[in-house]
Coordinates of C-alpha atoms and ligand atoms in Angstrom, one line a residue:
Chain A
M30 CA 182.9 117.7 -14.8
I31 CA 181.7 120.2 -12.1
E32 CA 178.2 121.8 -12.5
L33 CA 176.5 124.1 -9.9
R34 CA 172.9 125.1 -10.5
N35 CA 171.4 128.0 -8.8
V36 CA 173.3 127.0 -5.4
H37 CA 172.3 128.8 -2.4
K38 CA 174.2 128.4 0.9
A39 CA 173.4 129.9 4.3
Y40 CA 174.9 128.8 7.6
G41 CA 172.3 128.5 10.0
D42 CA 170.3 131.9 10.2
E43 CA 173.2 133.9 8.9
P44 CA 172.9 135.9 5.7
A45 CA 173.7 133.6 2.7
T46 CA 177.3 132.7 2.1
L47 CA 176.6 131.7 -1.5
D48 CA 173.8 133.3 -3.3
D49 CA 172.2 131.7 -6.5
L50 CA 175.4 130.5 -7.8
S51 CA 175.6 128.7 -11.3
L52 CA 178.9 127.5 -12.7
Q53 CA 180.1 124.9 -15.1
I54 CA 183.7 123.6 -15.2
D55 CA 184.7 120.8 -18.0
K56 CA 186.7 118.0 -17.8
G57 CA 190.5 118.8 -18.0
E58 CA 190.1 122.8 -17.1
F59 CA 192.3 124.8 -14.9
V60 CA 190.4 127.3 -12.9
W61 CA 191.2 130.0 -10.5
L62 CA 188.6 130.7 -7.9
T63 CA 189.2 134.2 -6.5
G64 CA 187.7 136.9 -4.3
P65 CA 188.1 138.7 -1.2
S66 CA 188.4 136.9 2.2
G67 CA 185.0 135.7 3.3
A68 CA 183.7 135.6 -0.3
G69 CA 182.6 132.0 0.0
K70 CA 185.6 130.3 -1.9
T71 CA 186.2 127.6 0.8
T72 CA 182.6 127.1 1.2
L73 CA 182.2 126.3 -2.5
L74 CA 185.0 123.8 -2.5
K75 CA 183.9 122.1 0.6
M76 CA 180.4 121.5 -1.1
L77 CA 182.2 119.9 -3.9
F78 CA 183.4 117.1 -1.9
C79 CA 180.5 116.8 0.3
A80 CA 181.8 118.4 3.3
E81 CA 178.8 121.0 3.4
Q82 CA 175.5 120.7 1.8
P83 CA 173.8 123.6 -0.2
T84 CA 170.7 125.0 1.3
R85 CA 169.1 125.2 -2.3
G86 CA 170.2 124.3 -5.8
E87 CA 172.1 121.1 -7.3
I88 CA 175.6 120.3 -7.6
H89 CA 177.0 117.5 -9.9
V90 CA 180.8 116.4 -9.7
G91 CA 182.0 113.7 -12.0
G92 CA 178.6 112.4 -12.7
H93 CA 177.7 112.1 -9.0
N94 CA 174.5 114.4 -7.9
V95 CA 176.4 115.5 -4.7
T96 CA 173.1 116.9 -3.3
R97 CA 171.4 113.6 -3.6
L98 CA 174.2 111.4 -2.4
A99 CA 173.5 108.6 0.1
P100 CA 175.8 108.6 2.8
S101 CA 177.4 105.3 1.6
G102 CA 178.1 107.5 -1.8
V103 CA 180.3 109.9 0.0
P104 CA 183.4 108.1 0.3
L105 CA 183.2 106.9 -3.3
L106 CA 182.8 110.5 -4.5
R107 CA 186.0 111.6 -2.3
R108 CA 188.1 108.8 -3.7
S109 CA 187.8 110.7 -7.1
I110 CA 188.7 114.0 -5.6
G111 CA 191.9 115.1 -4.5
V112 CA 191.8 118.0 -2.0
V113 CA 194.7 120.3 -0.6
F114 CA 193.3 121.9 2.5
Q115 CA 194.1 125.5 3.6
D116 CA 195.6 123.9 6.6
F117 CA 197.1 120.9 5.2
K118 CA 195.4 118.4 7.5
L119 CA 198.4 116.2 7.8
L120 CA 198.6 113.4 10.5
P121 CA 201.2 114.5 13.1
H122 CA 202.2 111.0 14.3
R123 CA 202.6 109.7 10.7
T124 CA 205.8 110.0 8.6
V125 CA 205.5 111.9 5.3
L126 CA 205.4 108.7 3.4
E127 CA 202.5 107.4 5.4
N128 CA 200.6 110.7 5.2
V129 CA 200.9 110.6 1.5
G130 CA 200.0 106.9 1.4
F131 CA 196.9 107.4 3.5
A132 CA 194.8 108.1 0.7
L133 CA 195.7 104.8 -0.8
E134 CA 195.3 102.7 2.4
V135 CA 191.7 103.4 2.6
L136 CA 191.3 102.2 -0.9
G137 CA 192.7 98.8 0.3
A138 CA 195.9 98.9 -1.6
S139 CA 198.7 96.7 -0.7
D140 CA 201.7 97.9 1.3
R141 CA 204.1 97.7 -1.6
E142 CA 201.9 99.4 -3.8
I143 CA 201.2 102.2 -1.4
E144 CA 204.9 102.7 -0.9
E145 CA 205.7 102.7 -4.5
R146 CA 203.1 105.2 -5.5
A147 CA 203.7 107.4 -2.5
M148 CA 207.4 107.5 -3.0
R149 CA 206.8 108.5 -6.7
R150 CA 204.6 111.5 -5.8
L151 CA 207.1 112.5 -3.0
D152 CA 209.9 112.3 -5.7
Q153 CA 207.6 114.6 -8.0
V154 CA 207.4 117.2 -5.4
G155 CA 211.0 117.0 -4.3
L156 CA 210.5 115.5 -1.0
R157 CA 211.9 112.0 -1.4
A158 CA 214.5 112.7 1.2
K159 CA 212.0 113.7 3.8
A160 CA 209.9 110.4 3.3
L161 CA 210.5 109.3 6.8
A162 CA 210.3 112.7 8.6
L163 CA 207.3 113.6 10.7
P164 CA 205.3 116.6 9.5
R165 CA 206.1 119.1 12.2
T166 CA 209.9 118.8 11.3
L167 CA 209.2 120.2 7.7
S168 CA 208.9 123.8 6.9
G169 CA 205.5 125.2 5.9
G170 CA 206.4 125.1 2.1
E171 CA 207.3 121.4 2.4
Q172 CA 204.1 120.5 4.4
Q173 CA 202.3 122.2 1.6
R174 CA 204.0 119.9 -0.9
V175 CA 203.3 116.8 1.2
A176 CA 199.5 118.0 1.1
I177 CA 199.7 118.2 -2.7
A178 CA 201.4 114.9 -3.0
R179 CA 198.6 113.1 -0.9
A180 CA 195.9 114.8 -2.9
L181 CA 197.4 113.5 -6.1
V182 CA 198.5 110.2 -5.0
N183 CA 195.6 108.2 -6.5
D184 CA 195.3 110.2 -9.7
P185 CA 192.1 111.8 -9.2
A186 CA 189.8 113.2 -11.7
V187 CA 189.4 116.4 -9.8
L188 CA 191.8 118.3 -7.7
L189 CA 190.6 121.1 -5.4
A190 CA 193.3 123.3 -3.8
D191 CA 192.4 125.9 -1.1
E192 CA 195.0 128.7 -0.9
P193 CA 197.8 126.2 -1.7
T194 CA 200.3 128.9 -1.7
G195 CA 199.2 130.9 1.4
N196 CA 202.4 132.3 3.2
L197 CA 204.9 131.1 0.6
D198 CA 207.7 133.2 -1.0
P199 CA 207.1 133.9 -4.7
S200 CA 209.5 131.2 -6.0
L201 CA 208.2 128.4 -3.9
T202 CA 204.7 129.6 -4.8
D203 CA 205.5 129.2 -8.5
S204 CA 207.0 125.7 -7.8
I205 CA 203.9 124.6 -6.2
I206 CA 201.8 125.9 -9.0
E207 CA 204.0 124.1 -11.6
L208 CA 202.8 120.8 -9.6
L209 CA 199.1 121.7 -10.2
F210 CA 199.8 122.6 -13.7
D211 CA 201.5 119.2 -14.1
A212 CA 198.6 117.2 -12.6
N213 CA 196.4 119.3 -15.0
A214 CA 198.3 118.4 -18.1
R215 CA 197.8 114.7 -17.0
G216 CA 194.1 115.3 -17.5
T217 CA 193.2 116.0 -13.9
T218 CA 190.4 119.0 -13.5
V219 CA 191.9 121.4 -11.3
V220 CA 190.3 124.2 -9.1
V221 CA 192.6 126.4 -7.0
A222 CA 191.3 129.1 -4.6
T223 CA 193.4 132.0 -3.9
H224 CA 193.5 135.6 -3.3
D225 CA 196.9 136.2 -4.6
H226 CA 196.4 138.6 -7.6
A227 CA 200.1 138.5 -8.6
L228 CA 199.7 134.8 -9.1
L229 CA 196.7 135.1 -11.4
Q230 CA 198.7 137.7 -13.5
R231 CA 201.6 135.5 -13.8
H232 CA 199.7 132.5 -14.6
A233 CA 196.7 133.6 -16.9
R234 CA 193.9 131.0 -16.8
R235 CA 190.1 130.9 -16.4
T236 CA 189.3 133.0 -13.4
V237 CA 186.0 132.7 -11.4
T238 CA 185.6 135.8 -8.9
L239 CA 183.4 135.7 -6.1
A240 CA 182.3 138.6 -3.9
A241 CA 179.9 138.3 -1.0
G242 CA 178.6 134.8 -2.3
K243 CA 177.8 136.0 -5.9
L244 CA 179.5 135.5 -9.0
V245 CA 180.9 138.8 -10.1
S246 CA 183.0 137.7 -13.1
D247 CA 184.1 134.6 -15.1
V248 CA 186.9 135.1 -17.6
Chain B
M267 CA 193.1 92.3 -0.3
I268 CA 191.1 91.3 2.4
F269 CA 194.1 89.7 4.3
H270 CA 196.7 92.5 3.7
V271 CA 194.0 95.1 4.9
A272 CA 193.2 93.1 8.0
W273 CA 196.9 92.7 8.7
R274 CA 197.4 96.3 8.5
L275 CA 194.4 97.1 10.6
L276 CA 195.4 94.7 13.3
R277 CA 199.0 96.1 13.4
R278 CA 197.7 99.6 13.7
A279 CA 195.3 98.4 16.6
V280 CA 198.4 97.0 18.4
M281 CA 200.2 100.0 17.9
N282 CA 197.4 102.3 19.2
L283 CA 197.0 100.1 22.3
W284 CA 200.6 100.4 22.8
R285 CA 200.7 104.1 22.4
T286 CA 198.1 104.6 25.2
P287 CA 199.3 102.0 27.6
L288 CA 197.4 103.3 30.6
P289 CA 194.0 103.4 29.8
S290 CA 194.5 99.9 27.8
L291 CA 195.9 98.4 30.7
V292 CA 192.9 99.5 33.1
A293 CA 190.6 98.1 30.6
V294 CA 192.4 94.7 30.1
L295 CA 192.9 94.3 34.0
T296 CA 189.0 95.1 34.6
M297 CA 188.2 92.5 32.0
A298 CA 190.6 90.1 33.4
L299 CA 188.9 90.5 36.7
A300 CA 185.3 90.2 35.3
L301 CA 186.4 87.1 33.4
F302 CA 188.3 85.4 36.3
L303 CA 185.5 85.9 38.7
G304 CA 182.9 84.8 36.3
A305 CA 184.7 81.5 35.2
G306 CA 185.8 81.1 38.9
F307 CA 182.2 81.3 39.9
L308 CA 181.1 79.0 37.2
S309 CA 183.5 76.2 38.0
A310 CA 182.7 76.7 41.7
L311 CA 179.1 76.1 40.9
S312 CA 179.8 73.0 38.9
G313 CA 182.1 71.8 41.9
A314 CA 179.1 72.6 44.2
R315 CA 177.0 70.5 42.2
A316 CA 179.4 67.6 41.9
L317 CA 179.5 67.7 45.7
L318 CA 175.5 67.8 46.2
R319 CA 175.6 64.9 43.8
A320 CA 178.1 63.0 45.8
W321 CA 176.2 63.5 49.0
G322 CA 173.0 62.8 47.4
A323 CA 174.4 59.1 46.3
E324 CA 175.3 58.5 49.9
A325 CA 171.7 59.1 51.0
N326 CA 170.1 56.3 52.9
L327 CA 166.4 55.8 53.3
T328 CA 165.0 54.2 56.4
L329 CA 161.5 52.8 56.7
Y330 CA 160.0 52.6 60.1
L331 CA 157.5 49.9 60.3
A332 CA 154.3 49.8 62.5
Q333 CA 154.9 48.6 66.2
S334 CA 152.5 45.9 65.5
A335 CA 154.4 44.5 62.6
T336 CA 156.1 41.0 63.1
E337 CA 159.7 40.2 62.0
A338 CA 158.0 37.9 59.5
Q339 CA 156.0 40.9 58.0
G340 CA 159.2 43.0 58.0
A341 CA 161.0 40.2 56.1
A342 CA 158.1 40.1 53.4
L343 CA 158.0 43.8 53.2
A344 CA 161.9 43.9 52.6
E345 CA 161.7 41.2 50.1
R346 CA 159.0 43.2 48.2
V347 CA 161.0 46.3 48.0
R348 CA 163.8 44.2 46.7
L349 CA 161.9 43.1 44.1
E350 CA 160.2 46.3 43.1
H351 CA 163.3 48.4 43.4
A352 CA 166.2 46.7 41.9
E353 CA 168.2 50.0 42.2
L354 CA 168.4 49.8 46.1
T355 CA 170.1 47.6 48.5
V356 CA 167.7 46.5 51.1
A357 CA 168.5 45.4 54.7
L358 CA 166.0 44.4 57.4
V359 CA 166.9 45.7 60.9
G360 CA 165.2 43.4 63.4
R361 CA 164.5 44.4 67.0
E362 CA 167.4 42.4 68.7
E363 CA 169.7 44.0 66.1
A364 CA 168.4 47.6 66.8
L365 CA 168.8 47.2 70.6
T366 CA 172.5 45.9 70.1
R367 CA 173.1 49.2 67.9
L368 CA 171.4 51.2 70.5
R369 CA 173.7 49.8 73.2
T370 CA 176.8 50.3 71.2
D371 CA 175.8 54.1 70.4
M372 CA 175.2 54.9 73.9
R373 CA 178.3 53.0 75.5
D374 CA 178.7 54.2 78.9
L375 CA 175.0 55.0 79.3
A376 CA 173.9 51.5 77.9
S377 CA 173.0 50.6 81.3
A378 CA 170.1 52.7 81.2
L379 CA 168.7 50.4 78.4
D380 CA 168.5 47.5 80.7
G381 CA 165.2 47.5 81.6
I382 CA 163.8 48.0 78.0
S383 CA 161.8 45.3 76.2
V384 CA 162.9 44.5 72.7
S385 CA 159.4 44.8 71.7
A386 CA 159.5 48.6 72.4
L387 CA 161.9 49.1 69.4
P388 CA 160.5 49.4 65.9
L389 CA 161.3 47.4 62.9
T390 CA 163.2 49.4 60.4
V391 CA 164.2 48.6 56.8
E392 CA 167.4 50.3 55.5
L393 CA 167.7 51.4 51.9
S394 CA 170.7 52.8 49.9
P395 CA 170.7 53.5 46.3
R396 CA 173.3 51.5 44.2
G397 CA 173.9 54.3 41.8
Q398 CA 173.4 58.0 41.8
L399 CA 170.1 59.5 42.7
T400 CA 169.0 63.1 42.3
S401 CA 167.1 64.7 45.1
A402 CA 164.0 64.7 43.0
D403 CA 164.3 60.8 42.6
V404 CA 164.8 60.3 46.4
R405 CA 161.8 62.3 47.3
K406 CA 159.7 60.5 44.9
L407 CA 160.9 57.2 45.9
A408 CA 160.1 58.1 49.7
A409 CA 156.6 59.1 48.7
Q410 CA 156.1 55.7 47.0
L411 CA 157.5 53.7 50.0
A412 CA 155.5 55.5 52.5
R413 CA 152.3 54.2 50.8
M414 CA 153.4 50.7 51.6
P415 CA 151.4 48.7 54.2
D416 CA 153.0 48.7 57.8
V417 CA 155.3 51.6 56.8
V418 CA 154.7 54.6 59.3
D419 CA 157.4 56.8 58.5
V420 CA 160.1 57.2 55.9
E421 CA 163.2 59.2 56.9
Y422 CA 165.7 60.5 54.2
G423 CA 167.1 63.7 55.5
R424 CA 164.7 65.8 53.8
E425 CA 165.6 68.8 55.8
W426 CA 169.4 69.2 55.2
R427 CA 168.5 68.3 51.4
D428 CA 166.3 71.1 51.0
K429 CA 168.5 73.6 52.8
L430 CA 171.4 72.3 50.6
E431 CA 169.3 73.0 47.5
E432 CA 168.2 76.4 48.7
L433 CA 171.7 77.3 49.3
G434 CA 172.8 76.2 46.0
R435 CA 169.9 78.1 44.4
G436 CA 170.9 81.3 46.4
L437 CA 174.4 80.9 45.3
R438 CA 173.6 80.5 41.9
T439 CA 171.3 83.6 41.8
A440 CA 173.9 85.8 43.9
G441 CA 176.7 84.7 41.7
S442 CA 175.1 85.2 38.4
A443 CA 173.9 88.9 39.6
A444 CA 177.6 89.5 40.7
T445 CA 178.9 88.2 37.5
A446 CA 176.6 90.1 35.2
L447 CA 177.5 93.3 37.2
I448 CA 181.0 92.8 36.8
L449 CA 180.7 91.8 33.2
G450 CA 178.7 95.1 32.6
A451 CA 181.2 97.2 34.3
A452 CA 184.0 95.6 31.9
I453 CA 182.1 96.4 29.0
L454 CA 181.6 99.9 30.1
V455 CA 185.1 100.2 30.8
V456 CA 186.2 99.0 27.4
A457 CA 183.6 101.3 25.9
N458 CA 184.9 104.2 27.8
T459 CA 188.4 103.5 26.8
I460 CA 187.7 103.1 23.2
R461 CA 185.7 106.4 23.5
L462 CA 188.6 108.2 24.6
A463 CA 190.7 106.7 22.0
V464 CA 188.0 107.8 19.2
Y465 CA 188.2 111.4 20.8
A466 CA 192.2 111.4 20.9
R467 CA 192.2 110.4 17.3
R468 CA 189.4 112.5 16.1
D469 CA 191.7 114.4 13.6
E470 CA 192.7 111.1 12.1
I471 CA 189.1 110.1 11.8
E472 CA 188.2 113.4 9.9
I473 CA 191.1 113.1 7.8
M474 CA 190.4 109.4 6.9
K475 CA 186.8 110.3 6.0
L476 CA 187.9 113.2 3.9
V477 CA 190.3 111.0 1.7
G478 CA 187.4 108.4 1.3
A479 CA 187.4 106.0 4.0
T480 CA 184.1 104.2 4.6
D481 CA 182.6 104.4 8.1
S482 CA 183.3 100.8 8.7
Y483 CA 186.9 101.1 7.7
V484 CA 187.2 103.9 10.2
R485 CA 185.5 101.9 12.8
M486 CA 187.5 98.7 12.3
P487 CA 190.7 99.7 14.2
F488 CA 188.5 100.6 17.2
L489 CA 186.7 97.3 17.1
L490 CA 189.7 95.5 16.8
E491 CA 191.4 97.3 19.8
G492 CA 188.2 96.4 22.1
I493 CA 188.7 92.7 20.8
L494 CA 192.4 92.7 21.7
Q495 CA 191.6 94.1 25.1
G496 CA 189.1 91.4 25.7
L497 CA 191.4 88.7 24.5
A498 CA 194.2 90.1 26.6
G499 CA 192.0 90.2 29.7
A500 CA 190.9 86.7 29.2
L501 CA 194.5 85.5 28.9
I502 CA 195.4 87.1 32.2
A503 CA 192.0 85.6 33.7
L504 CA 193.0 82.3 32.2
C505 CA 196.6 82.4 34.0
G506 CA 194.7 83.2 37.3
L507 CA 192.4 80.3 37.0
V508 CA 195.3 78.0 36.2
A509 CA 197.0 79.3 39.2
V510 CA 194.2 78.6 41.4
H511 CA 193.9 75.1 39.9
R512 CA 197.5 74.0 40.1
V513 CA 198.5 75.8 43.3
L514 CA 195.7 76.9 45.6
L515 CA 193.3 74.2 45.2
P516 CA 195.5 71.3 46.1
R517 CA 196.4 73.0 49.3
A518 CA 192.9 73.9 50.3
Q519 CA 191.9 70.3 49.7
A520 CA 194.9 69.1 52.0
A521 CA 193.8 71.5 54.5
F522 CA 190.0 70.9 54.5
A523 CA 188.8 67.3 54.3
F524 CA 185.3 68.5 53.2
T525 CA 186.3 69.9 50.1
S526 CA 187.7 66.6 48.9
G527 CA 184.5 66.0 46.8
A528 CA 184.6 69.4 45.3
T529 CA 187.2 68.8 42.5
L530 CA 186.7 71.4 39.9
G531 CA 187.6 69.2 37.1
P532 CA 190.5 69.8 34.8
I533 CA 190.7 73.0 32.8
V534 CA 190.4 71.7 29.0
P535 CA 191.2 73.4 25.8
A536 CA 187.5 74.0 25.2
H537 CA 187.3 76.0 28.3
L538 CA 190.4 78.0 27.0
V539 CA 188.8 78.6 23.8
A540 CA 185.5 79.6 25.4
L541 CA 187.1 82.0 27.6
L542 CA 188.8 83.6 25.0
A543 CA 186.1 83.7 22.6
F544 CA 183.9 85.2 25.6
G545 CA 186.7 87.8 26.3
G546 CA 186.8 89.0 22.6
A547 CA 183.0 89.1 22.4
V548 CA 182.8 91.1 25.4
G549 CA 185.6 93.5 24.0
L550 CA 183.9 93.8 20.8
L551 CA 180.5 94.6 22.5
G552 CA 182.1 97.5 24.5
S553 CA 184.0 99.1 21.5
W554 CA 180.9 98.7 19.4
L555 CA 178.9 100.8 21.9
A556 CA 181.6 103.5 21.9
V557 CA 181.9 103.7 18.1
A558 CA 178.4 103.3 17.2
R559 CA 177.5 106.4 19.4
F560 CA 180.5 108.4 17.9
L561 CA 179.7 107.8 14.3
R562 CA 176.3 108.7 14.6
T563 CA 177.0 111.9 16.0
Ligands
LIG674 N1 181.0 126.4 9.5 C1 180.6 127.8 9.3 N2 179.7 128.1 10.2 C2 179.2 129.6 10.0 N3 179.7 130.3 9.0 C3 180.6 130.0 8.3 C4 181.1 128.5 8.2 N4 182.2 128.6 7.4 C5 182.2 129.7 6.7 N5 181.1 130.5 7.1 C6 180.9 132.0 6.8 O1 180.8 131.8 5.6 C7 181.6 133.0 4.8 C8 182.4 132.5 3.6 O2 183.4 131.7 4.4 P1 184.5 131.0 3.4 O3 185.3 130.2 4.3 O4 183.9 130.3 2.5 O5 185.4 132.2 2.9 P2 186.6 132.4 1.8 O6 186.2 132.9 0.7 O7 187.4 130.9 1.9 O8 187.6 133.1 2.7 P3 189.1 133.2 2.9 O9 189.7 133.8 1.6 O10 189.4 134.1 4.1 O11 189.8 131.9 3.1 C9 182.2 133.7 5.8 O12 181.5 134.9 6.2 C10 182.2 132.8 7.1 O13 182.0 133.7 8.2
LIG675 MG1 188.9 130.1 2.5

């Protein structure tokens, strides 16, 4: 489903952020991506949905060669990938429901379909009651769950989550991780970047560890 | 699918305009002013043309015959003109008649003419077109008539005619330039308003693109906003034009007799549609300039 071949990434003239990285993730897998701050986790995820291009090497996601994608192919690729951003990226002037529905809106779904599916996802993340609230009136954990609901609303083949549990207490963390496991159980390939070691120990799964842009372990 | 997406984009565009009322209002009013002046200029121009035509129709030509010509020769010439130019009414003014007219014209000073001999006055043939003639027609006709025997001069008000035409041309050039300038300004104001809107909503644009929106989908609301601004401007301009037509113009005509020929013609639905379409197109152009530049960077 996801394949990186000898990927090298450097921002401008700075030392390489990712160095000769090769990695394969199969359909339906759940993978932790870990490593110290600055290791290149976010950079790697960004390259998967075409927000950054590798300096060298090749990346394939769901049959798309991301490194050779025409500009018109980028939206199509992104529709098959749900992303939970480190900073959520919710629209402040839209309600929770509209934020979740946003990913369906750009696909051209009807109003009724958008509302139905967005409501179902909000139900799953336990936020049905907050559907008409604005994001800034929600707690950090609630915003996080809205972001996850949006990433999952169109049943993407791949879910990428960047520090989805940053700044959350352990019980909330586990409820969020359950949402990701649920998605994985429904067949979505999931990659979660985190540096929360306790989390990795509580939920043992395949773990890819980066350090200074290099792959140091994959177990 | 197309319809509900279009409907949603339209709703969103209206809401976005509503949320930033001040810049939108400035753009709409600039557009209204540009379209009002442009359309007003055009209808004034067509009014001026009608006026010129009306005056042109009244234009008379006068043929002055040689001093040596006899009344019989004059009558023959008049007959020939009548035959060759069915479009003209022809009248020979004999020497006696000319003197009588001169006396009437001079009124109190008529006694000064007492010593004058009738033979000192020229024979003239007065011509006036039955239908409407353009200035070019009149000029051609005059040249033709001047070549006839015994005709020494043809008078048809060449000077004021030329001046009027020159004035018309000058008005047209200046008016077109001014209209183009104002329209250009309107396009720039719309472009700038939309550019600000793009800037204000850059987070939204980024997120739209991250969840898989195409460039054209991202662009659409902005283009719609430009079109809506243009349409709103056109609507206001239209109200202004109707007001001028219904209220101002009748009063002006009552006050100044010389404008009586300058009826601007009624505002018909075709004008209405044309003005709205033009306003929409100008708005679209402005917003296109703004988003094309933005999405490229
Ligand atoms: N847009 C950018 N321009 C220049 N350098 C960048 C950019 N983005 C990331 N970097 C650099 O690349 C390196 C890896 O950054 P990245 O965000 O991928 O790390 P990370 O593993 O996600 O860290 P964290 O755990 O803190 O989120 C860092 O040294 C960072 O300074
Ligand atoms: Mg990061």
